[in-house]
Short mmCIF file of N, CA and C and ligand atoms in Angstrom, two decimals:
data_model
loop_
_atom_site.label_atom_id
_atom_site.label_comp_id
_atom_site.label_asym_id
_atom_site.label_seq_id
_atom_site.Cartn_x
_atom_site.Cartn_y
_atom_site.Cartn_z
N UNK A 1 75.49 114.42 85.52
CA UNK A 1 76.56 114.60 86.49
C UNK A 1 76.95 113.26 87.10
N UNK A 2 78.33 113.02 87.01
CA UNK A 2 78.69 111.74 87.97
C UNK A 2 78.48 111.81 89.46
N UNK A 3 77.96 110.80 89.62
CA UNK A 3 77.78 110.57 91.42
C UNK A 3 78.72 110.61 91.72
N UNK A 4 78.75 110.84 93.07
CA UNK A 4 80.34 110.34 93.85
C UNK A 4 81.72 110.41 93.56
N UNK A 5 82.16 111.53 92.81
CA UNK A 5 83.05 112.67 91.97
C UNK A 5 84.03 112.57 93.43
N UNK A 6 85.14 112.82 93.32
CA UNK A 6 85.80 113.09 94.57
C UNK A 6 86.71 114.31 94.20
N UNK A 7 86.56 115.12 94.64
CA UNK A 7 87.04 116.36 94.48
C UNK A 7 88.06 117.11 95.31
N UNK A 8 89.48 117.18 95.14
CA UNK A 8 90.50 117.94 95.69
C UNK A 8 90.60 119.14 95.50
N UNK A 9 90.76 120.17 96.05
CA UNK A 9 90.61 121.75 95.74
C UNK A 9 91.71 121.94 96.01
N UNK A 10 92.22 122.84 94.88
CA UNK A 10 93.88 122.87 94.29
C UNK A 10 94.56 123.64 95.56
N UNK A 11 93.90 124.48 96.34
CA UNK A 11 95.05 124.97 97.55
C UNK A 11 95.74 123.43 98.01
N UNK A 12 94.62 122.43 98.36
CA UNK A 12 94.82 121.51 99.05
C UNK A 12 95.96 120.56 99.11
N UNK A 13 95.28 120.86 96.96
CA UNK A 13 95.99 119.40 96.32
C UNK A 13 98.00 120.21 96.44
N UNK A 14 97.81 121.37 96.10
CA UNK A 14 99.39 122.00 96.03
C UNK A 14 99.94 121.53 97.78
N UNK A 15 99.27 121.73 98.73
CA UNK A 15 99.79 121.97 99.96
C UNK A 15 100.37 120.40 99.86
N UNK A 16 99.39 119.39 99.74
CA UNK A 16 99.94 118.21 100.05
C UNK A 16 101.14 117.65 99.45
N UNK A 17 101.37 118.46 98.22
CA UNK A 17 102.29 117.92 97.08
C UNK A 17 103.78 118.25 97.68
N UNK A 18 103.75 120.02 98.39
CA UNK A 18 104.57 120.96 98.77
C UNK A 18 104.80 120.01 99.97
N UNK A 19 103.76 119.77 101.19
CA UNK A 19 104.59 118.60 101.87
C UNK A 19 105.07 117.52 101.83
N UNK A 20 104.49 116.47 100.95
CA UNK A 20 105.40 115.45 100.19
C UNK A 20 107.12 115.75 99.94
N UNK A 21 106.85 116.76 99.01
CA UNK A 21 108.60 117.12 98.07
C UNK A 21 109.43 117.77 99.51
N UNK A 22 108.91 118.36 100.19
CA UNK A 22 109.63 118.86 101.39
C UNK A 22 110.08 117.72 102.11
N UNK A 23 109.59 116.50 102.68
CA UNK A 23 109.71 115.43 103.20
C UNK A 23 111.05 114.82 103.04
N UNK A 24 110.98 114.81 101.40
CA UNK A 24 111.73 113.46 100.69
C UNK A 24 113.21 113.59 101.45
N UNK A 25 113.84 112.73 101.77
CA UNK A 25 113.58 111.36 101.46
C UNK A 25 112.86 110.30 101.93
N UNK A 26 112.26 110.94 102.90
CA UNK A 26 111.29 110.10 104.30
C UNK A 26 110.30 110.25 103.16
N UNK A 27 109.29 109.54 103.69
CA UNK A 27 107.53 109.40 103.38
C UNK A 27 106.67 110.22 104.76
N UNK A 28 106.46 110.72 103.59
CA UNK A 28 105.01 112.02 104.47
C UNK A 28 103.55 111.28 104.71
N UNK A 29 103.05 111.63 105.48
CA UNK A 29 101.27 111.67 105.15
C UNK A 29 100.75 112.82 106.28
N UNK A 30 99.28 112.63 105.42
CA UNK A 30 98.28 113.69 106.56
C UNK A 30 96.95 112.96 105.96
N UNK A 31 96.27 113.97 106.83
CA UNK A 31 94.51 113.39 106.04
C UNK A 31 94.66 114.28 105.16
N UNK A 32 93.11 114.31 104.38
CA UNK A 32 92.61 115.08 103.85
C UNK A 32 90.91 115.04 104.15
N UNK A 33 90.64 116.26 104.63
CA UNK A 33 89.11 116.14 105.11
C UNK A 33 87.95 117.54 104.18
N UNK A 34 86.63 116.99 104.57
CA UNK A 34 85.94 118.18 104.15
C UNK A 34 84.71 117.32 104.19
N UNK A 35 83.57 117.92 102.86
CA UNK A 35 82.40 117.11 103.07
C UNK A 35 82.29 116.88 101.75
N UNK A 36 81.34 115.59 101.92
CA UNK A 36 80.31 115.72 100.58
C UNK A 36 81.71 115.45 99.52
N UNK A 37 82.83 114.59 99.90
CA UNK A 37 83.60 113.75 98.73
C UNK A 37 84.26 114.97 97.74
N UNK A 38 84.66 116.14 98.99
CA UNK A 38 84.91 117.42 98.72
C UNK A 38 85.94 117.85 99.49
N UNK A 39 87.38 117.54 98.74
CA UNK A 39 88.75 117.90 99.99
C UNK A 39 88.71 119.25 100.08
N UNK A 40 88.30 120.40 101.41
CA UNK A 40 89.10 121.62 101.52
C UNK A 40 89.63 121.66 102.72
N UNK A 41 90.13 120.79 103.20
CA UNK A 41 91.33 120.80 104.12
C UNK A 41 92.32 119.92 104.43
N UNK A 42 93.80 120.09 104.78
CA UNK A 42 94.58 119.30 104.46
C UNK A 42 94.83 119.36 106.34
N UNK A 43 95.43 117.69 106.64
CA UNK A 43 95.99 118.20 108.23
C UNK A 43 97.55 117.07 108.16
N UNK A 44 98.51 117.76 107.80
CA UNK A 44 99.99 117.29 107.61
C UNK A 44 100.01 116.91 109.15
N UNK A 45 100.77 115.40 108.99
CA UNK A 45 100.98 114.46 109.90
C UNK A 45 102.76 114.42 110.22
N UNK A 46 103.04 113.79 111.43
CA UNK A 46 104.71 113.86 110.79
C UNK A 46 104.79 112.22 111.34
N UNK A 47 105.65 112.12 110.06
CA UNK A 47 106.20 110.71 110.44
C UNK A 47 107.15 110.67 111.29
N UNK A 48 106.97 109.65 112.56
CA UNK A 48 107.73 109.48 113.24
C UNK A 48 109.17 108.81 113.33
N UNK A 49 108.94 107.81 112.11
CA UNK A 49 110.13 106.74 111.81
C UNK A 49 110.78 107.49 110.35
N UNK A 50 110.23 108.47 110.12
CA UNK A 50 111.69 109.15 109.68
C UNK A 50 112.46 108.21 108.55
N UNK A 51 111.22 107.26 107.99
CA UNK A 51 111.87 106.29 106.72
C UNK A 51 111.00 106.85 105.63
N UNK A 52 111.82 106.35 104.63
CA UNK A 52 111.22 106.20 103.37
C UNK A 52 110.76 105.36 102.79
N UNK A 53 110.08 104.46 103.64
CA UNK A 53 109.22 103.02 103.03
C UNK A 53 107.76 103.16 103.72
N UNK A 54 108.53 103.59 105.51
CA UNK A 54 107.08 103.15 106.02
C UNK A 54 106.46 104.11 107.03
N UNK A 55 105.45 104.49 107.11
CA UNK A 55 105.40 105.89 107.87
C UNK A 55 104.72 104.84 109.99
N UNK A 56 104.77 106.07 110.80
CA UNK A 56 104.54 105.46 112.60
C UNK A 56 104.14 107.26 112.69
N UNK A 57 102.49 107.05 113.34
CA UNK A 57 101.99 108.48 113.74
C UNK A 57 101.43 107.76 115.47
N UNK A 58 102.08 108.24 116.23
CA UNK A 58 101.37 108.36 117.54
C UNK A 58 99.75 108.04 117.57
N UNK A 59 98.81 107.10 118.93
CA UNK A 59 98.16 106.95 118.58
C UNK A 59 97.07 108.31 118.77
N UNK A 60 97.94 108.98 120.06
CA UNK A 60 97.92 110.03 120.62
C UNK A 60 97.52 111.51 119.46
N UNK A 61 98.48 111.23 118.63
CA UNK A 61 98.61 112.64 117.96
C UNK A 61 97.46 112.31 116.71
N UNK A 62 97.16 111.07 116.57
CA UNK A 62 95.98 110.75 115.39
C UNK A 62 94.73 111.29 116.02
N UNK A 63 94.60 110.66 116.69
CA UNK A 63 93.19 111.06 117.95
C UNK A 63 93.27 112.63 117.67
N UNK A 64 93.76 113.06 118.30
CA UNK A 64 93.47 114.21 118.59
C UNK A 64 93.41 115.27 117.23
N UNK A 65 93.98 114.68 115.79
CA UNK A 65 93.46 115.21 114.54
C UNK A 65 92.34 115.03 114.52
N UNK A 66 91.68 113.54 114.34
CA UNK A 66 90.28 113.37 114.31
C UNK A 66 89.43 114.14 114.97
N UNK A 67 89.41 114.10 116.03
CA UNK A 67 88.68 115.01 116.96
C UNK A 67 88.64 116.41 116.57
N UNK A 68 89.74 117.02 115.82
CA UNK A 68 89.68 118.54 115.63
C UNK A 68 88.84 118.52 114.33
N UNK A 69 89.36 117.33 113.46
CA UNK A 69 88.58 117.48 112.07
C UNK A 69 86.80 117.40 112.16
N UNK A 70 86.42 116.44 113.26
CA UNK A 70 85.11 116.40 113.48
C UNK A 70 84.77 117.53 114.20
N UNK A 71 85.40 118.05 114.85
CA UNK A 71 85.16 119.32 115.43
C UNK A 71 84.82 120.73 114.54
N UNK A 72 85.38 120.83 113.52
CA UNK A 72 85.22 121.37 112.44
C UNK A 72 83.76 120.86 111.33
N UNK A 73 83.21 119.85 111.89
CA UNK A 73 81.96 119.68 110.78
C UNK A 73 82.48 119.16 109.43
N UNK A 74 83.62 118.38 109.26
CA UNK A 74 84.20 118.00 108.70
C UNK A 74 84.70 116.15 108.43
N UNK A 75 84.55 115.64 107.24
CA UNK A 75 84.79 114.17 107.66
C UNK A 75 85.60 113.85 107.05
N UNK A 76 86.66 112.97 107.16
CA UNK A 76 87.72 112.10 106.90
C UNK A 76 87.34 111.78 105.33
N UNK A 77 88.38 112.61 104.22
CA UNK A 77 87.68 111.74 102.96
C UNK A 77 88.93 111.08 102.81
N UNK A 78 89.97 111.10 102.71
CA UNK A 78 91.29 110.49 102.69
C UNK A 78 92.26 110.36 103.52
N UNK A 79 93.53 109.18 103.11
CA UNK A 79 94.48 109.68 103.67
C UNK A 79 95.36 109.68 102.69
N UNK A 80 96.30 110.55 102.97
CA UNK A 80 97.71 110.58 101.61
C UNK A 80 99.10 109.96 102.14
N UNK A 81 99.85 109.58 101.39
CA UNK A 81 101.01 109.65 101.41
C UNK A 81 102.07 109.64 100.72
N UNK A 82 103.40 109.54 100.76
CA UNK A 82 104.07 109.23 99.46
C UNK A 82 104.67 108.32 99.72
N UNK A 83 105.35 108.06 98.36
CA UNK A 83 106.56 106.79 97.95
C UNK A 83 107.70 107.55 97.17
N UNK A 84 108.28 107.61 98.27
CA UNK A 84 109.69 108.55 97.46
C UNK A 84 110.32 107.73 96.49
N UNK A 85 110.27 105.95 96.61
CA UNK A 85 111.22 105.55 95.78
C UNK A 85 110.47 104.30 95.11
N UNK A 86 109.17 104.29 94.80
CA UNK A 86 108.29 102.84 94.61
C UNK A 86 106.99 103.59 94.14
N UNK A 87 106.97 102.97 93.16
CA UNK A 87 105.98 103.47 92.21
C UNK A 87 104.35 103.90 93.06
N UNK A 88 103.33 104.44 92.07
CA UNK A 88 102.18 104.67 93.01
C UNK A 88 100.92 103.35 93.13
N UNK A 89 101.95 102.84 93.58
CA UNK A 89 100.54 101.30 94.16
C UNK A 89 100.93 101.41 95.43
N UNK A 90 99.12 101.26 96.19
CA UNK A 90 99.51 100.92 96.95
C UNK A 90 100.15 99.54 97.72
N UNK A 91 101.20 99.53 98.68
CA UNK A 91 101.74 98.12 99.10
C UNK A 91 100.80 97.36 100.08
N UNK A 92 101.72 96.18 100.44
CA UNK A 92 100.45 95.05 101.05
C UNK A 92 100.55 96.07 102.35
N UNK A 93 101.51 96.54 102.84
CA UNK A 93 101.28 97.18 103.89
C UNK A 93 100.44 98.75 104.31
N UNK A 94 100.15 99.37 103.41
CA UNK A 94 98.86 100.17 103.01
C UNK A 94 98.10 99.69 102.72
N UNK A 95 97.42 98.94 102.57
CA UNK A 95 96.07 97.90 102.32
C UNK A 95 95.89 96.93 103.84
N UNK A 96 96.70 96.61 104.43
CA UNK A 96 96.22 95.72 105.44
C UNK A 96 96.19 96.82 106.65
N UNK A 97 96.55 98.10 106.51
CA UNK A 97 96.98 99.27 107.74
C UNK A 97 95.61 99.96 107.32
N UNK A 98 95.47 99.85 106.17
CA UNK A 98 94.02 101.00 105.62
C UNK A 98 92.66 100.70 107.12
N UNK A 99 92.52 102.06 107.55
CA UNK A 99 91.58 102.25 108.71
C UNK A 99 90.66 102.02 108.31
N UNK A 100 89.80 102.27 106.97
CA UNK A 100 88.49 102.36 106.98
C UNK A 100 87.69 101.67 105.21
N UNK A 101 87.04 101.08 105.02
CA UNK A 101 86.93 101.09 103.44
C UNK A 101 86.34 102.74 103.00
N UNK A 102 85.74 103.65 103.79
CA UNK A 102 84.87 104.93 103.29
C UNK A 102 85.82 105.72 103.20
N UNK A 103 87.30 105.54 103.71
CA UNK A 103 88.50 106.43 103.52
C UNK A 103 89.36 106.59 102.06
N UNK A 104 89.23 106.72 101.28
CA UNK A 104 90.34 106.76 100.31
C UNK A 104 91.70 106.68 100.59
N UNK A 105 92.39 106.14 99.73
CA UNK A 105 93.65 106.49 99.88
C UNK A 105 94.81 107.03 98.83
N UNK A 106 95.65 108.05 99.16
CA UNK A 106 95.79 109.17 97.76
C UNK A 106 97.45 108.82 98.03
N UNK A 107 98.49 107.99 97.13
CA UNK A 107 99.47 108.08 97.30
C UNK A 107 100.39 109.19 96.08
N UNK A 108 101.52 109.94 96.73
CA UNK A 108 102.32 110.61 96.00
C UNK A 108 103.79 109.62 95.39
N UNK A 109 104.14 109.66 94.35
CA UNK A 109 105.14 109.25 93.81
C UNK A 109 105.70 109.56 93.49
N UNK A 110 107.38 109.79 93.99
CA UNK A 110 108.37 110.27 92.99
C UNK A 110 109.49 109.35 92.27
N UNK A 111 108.92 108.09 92.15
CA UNK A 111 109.86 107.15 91.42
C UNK A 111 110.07 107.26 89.81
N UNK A 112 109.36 107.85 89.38
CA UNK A 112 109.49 108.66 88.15
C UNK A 112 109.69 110.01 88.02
N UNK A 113 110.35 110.48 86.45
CA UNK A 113 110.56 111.69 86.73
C UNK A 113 109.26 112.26 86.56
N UNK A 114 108.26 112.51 86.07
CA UNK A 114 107.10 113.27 86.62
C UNK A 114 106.02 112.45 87.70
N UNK A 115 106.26 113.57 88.45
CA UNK A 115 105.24 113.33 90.04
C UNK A 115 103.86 112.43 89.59
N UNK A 116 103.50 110.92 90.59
CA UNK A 116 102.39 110.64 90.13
C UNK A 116 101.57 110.92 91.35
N UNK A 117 100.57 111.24 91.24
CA UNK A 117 99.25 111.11 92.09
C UNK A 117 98.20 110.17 91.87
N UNK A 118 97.91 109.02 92.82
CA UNK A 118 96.85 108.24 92.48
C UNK A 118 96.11 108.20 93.55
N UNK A 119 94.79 107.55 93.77
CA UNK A 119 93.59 107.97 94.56
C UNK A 119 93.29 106.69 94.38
N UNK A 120 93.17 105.81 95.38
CA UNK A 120 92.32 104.42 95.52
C UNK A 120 90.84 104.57 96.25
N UNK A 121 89.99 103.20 96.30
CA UNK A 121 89.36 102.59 97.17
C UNK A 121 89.95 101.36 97.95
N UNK A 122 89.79 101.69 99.14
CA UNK A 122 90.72 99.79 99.57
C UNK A 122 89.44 99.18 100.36
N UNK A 123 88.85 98.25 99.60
CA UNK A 123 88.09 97.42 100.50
C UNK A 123 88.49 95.89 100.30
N UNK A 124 88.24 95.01 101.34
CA UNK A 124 88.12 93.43 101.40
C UNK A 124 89.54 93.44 100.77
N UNK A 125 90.89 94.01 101.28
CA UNK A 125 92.29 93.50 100.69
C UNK A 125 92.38 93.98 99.42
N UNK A 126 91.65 94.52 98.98
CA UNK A 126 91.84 94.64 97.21
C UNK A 126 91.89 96.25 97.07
N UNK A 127 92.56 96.70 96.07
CA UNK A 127 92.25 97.92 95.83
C UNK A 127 91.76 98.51 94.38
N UNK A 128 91.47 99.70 94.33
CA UNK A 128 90.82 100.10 92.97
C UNK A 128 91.01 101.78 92.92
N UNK A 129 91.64 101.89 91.72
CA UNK A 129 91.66 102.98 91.39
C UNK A 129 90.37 104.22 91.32
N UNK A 130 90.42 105.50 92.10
CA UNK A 130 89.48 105.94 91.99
C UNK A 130 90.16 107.53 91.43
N UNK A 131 89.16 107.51 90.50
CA UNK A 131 89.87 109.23 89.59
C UNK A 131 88.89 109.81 90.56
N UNK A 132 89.88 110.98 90.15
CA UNK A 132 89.63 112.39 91.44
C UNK A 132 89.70 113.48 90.10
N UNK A 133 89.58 114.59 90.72
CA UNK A 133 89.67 115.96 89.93
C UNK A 133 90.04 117.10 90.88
N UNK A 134 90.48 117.96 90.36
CA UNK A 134 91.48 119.27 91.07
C UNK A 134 90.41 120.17 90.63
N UNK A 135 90.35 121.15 91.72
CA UNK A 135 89.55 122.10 90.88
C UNK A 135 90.80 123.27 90.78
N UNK A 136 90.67 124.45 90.06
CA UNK A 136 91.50 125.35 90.12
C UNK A 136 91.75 125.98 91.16
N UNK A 137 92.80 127.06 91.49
CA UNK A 137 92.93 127.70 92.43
C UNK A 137 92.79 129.07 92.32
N UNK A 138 91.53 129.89 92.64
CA UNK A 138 91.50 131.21 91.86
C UNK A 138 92.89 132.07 92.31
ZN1 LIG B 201 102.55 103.25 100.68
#
């Protein structure tokens, strides 16, 4: 078995996708939390600046996710977002904004015609692709 597998559970992975495409043309994000490198919960964020390059969440309204997600027995495995119009790398400005290196970061893309999903590590400025897996949705 691979160590350290990071695992999205398909309610999750659909919800986040469904708020992405709802968004467009702005850029969405939320977390994604659970345990054990195991997404089963999603917490949709709203962007405040209402662009499609760069997302602004209150520091107010972040806090008080965190707090509910730890409140729940639950830890921060990601954060998501999309790129309605720029491929799925992340930019210098998602890498120097990235909160945490233990956070992932999962961007949505619709600059092509099929949807991309990618999943990083961002530590020390650099980033690295990290594969994930969906599980089904019974
Ligand atoms: Zn970005």
């Amino acid at each position: 078995m691979e160590e350290n597998k990071f695992i999205i559970h398909g309610i999750q992975y659909d919800m986040m996708i469904d708020h992405c495409s709802l968004y467009l043309p702005y850029e969405a994000c939320g977390i994604l939390a659970g345990r054990n490198n195991e997404v089963d919960s999603i917490w949709k964020l709203e962007n405040e600046l209402k662009s499609d390059r760069r997302f602004f969440i209150s520091k107010n309204k972040i806090e008080d996710t965190v707090r509910e997600i730890s409140k729940q027995g639950k830890d921060i495995l990601a954060i998501y977002h999309s790129h309605p119009t720029t491929t799925p790398v992340p930019s210098y400005l998602d890498i120097v904004n990235h909160p945490d290196p233990s956070v992932k970061l999962v961007i949505v893309s619709y600059k092509l015609n099929v949807l991309k999903v990618k999943c990083y590590d961002i530590s020390n400025g650099l980033y690295k692709e990290r594969p994930f897996s969906i599980t089904p949705t019974h």
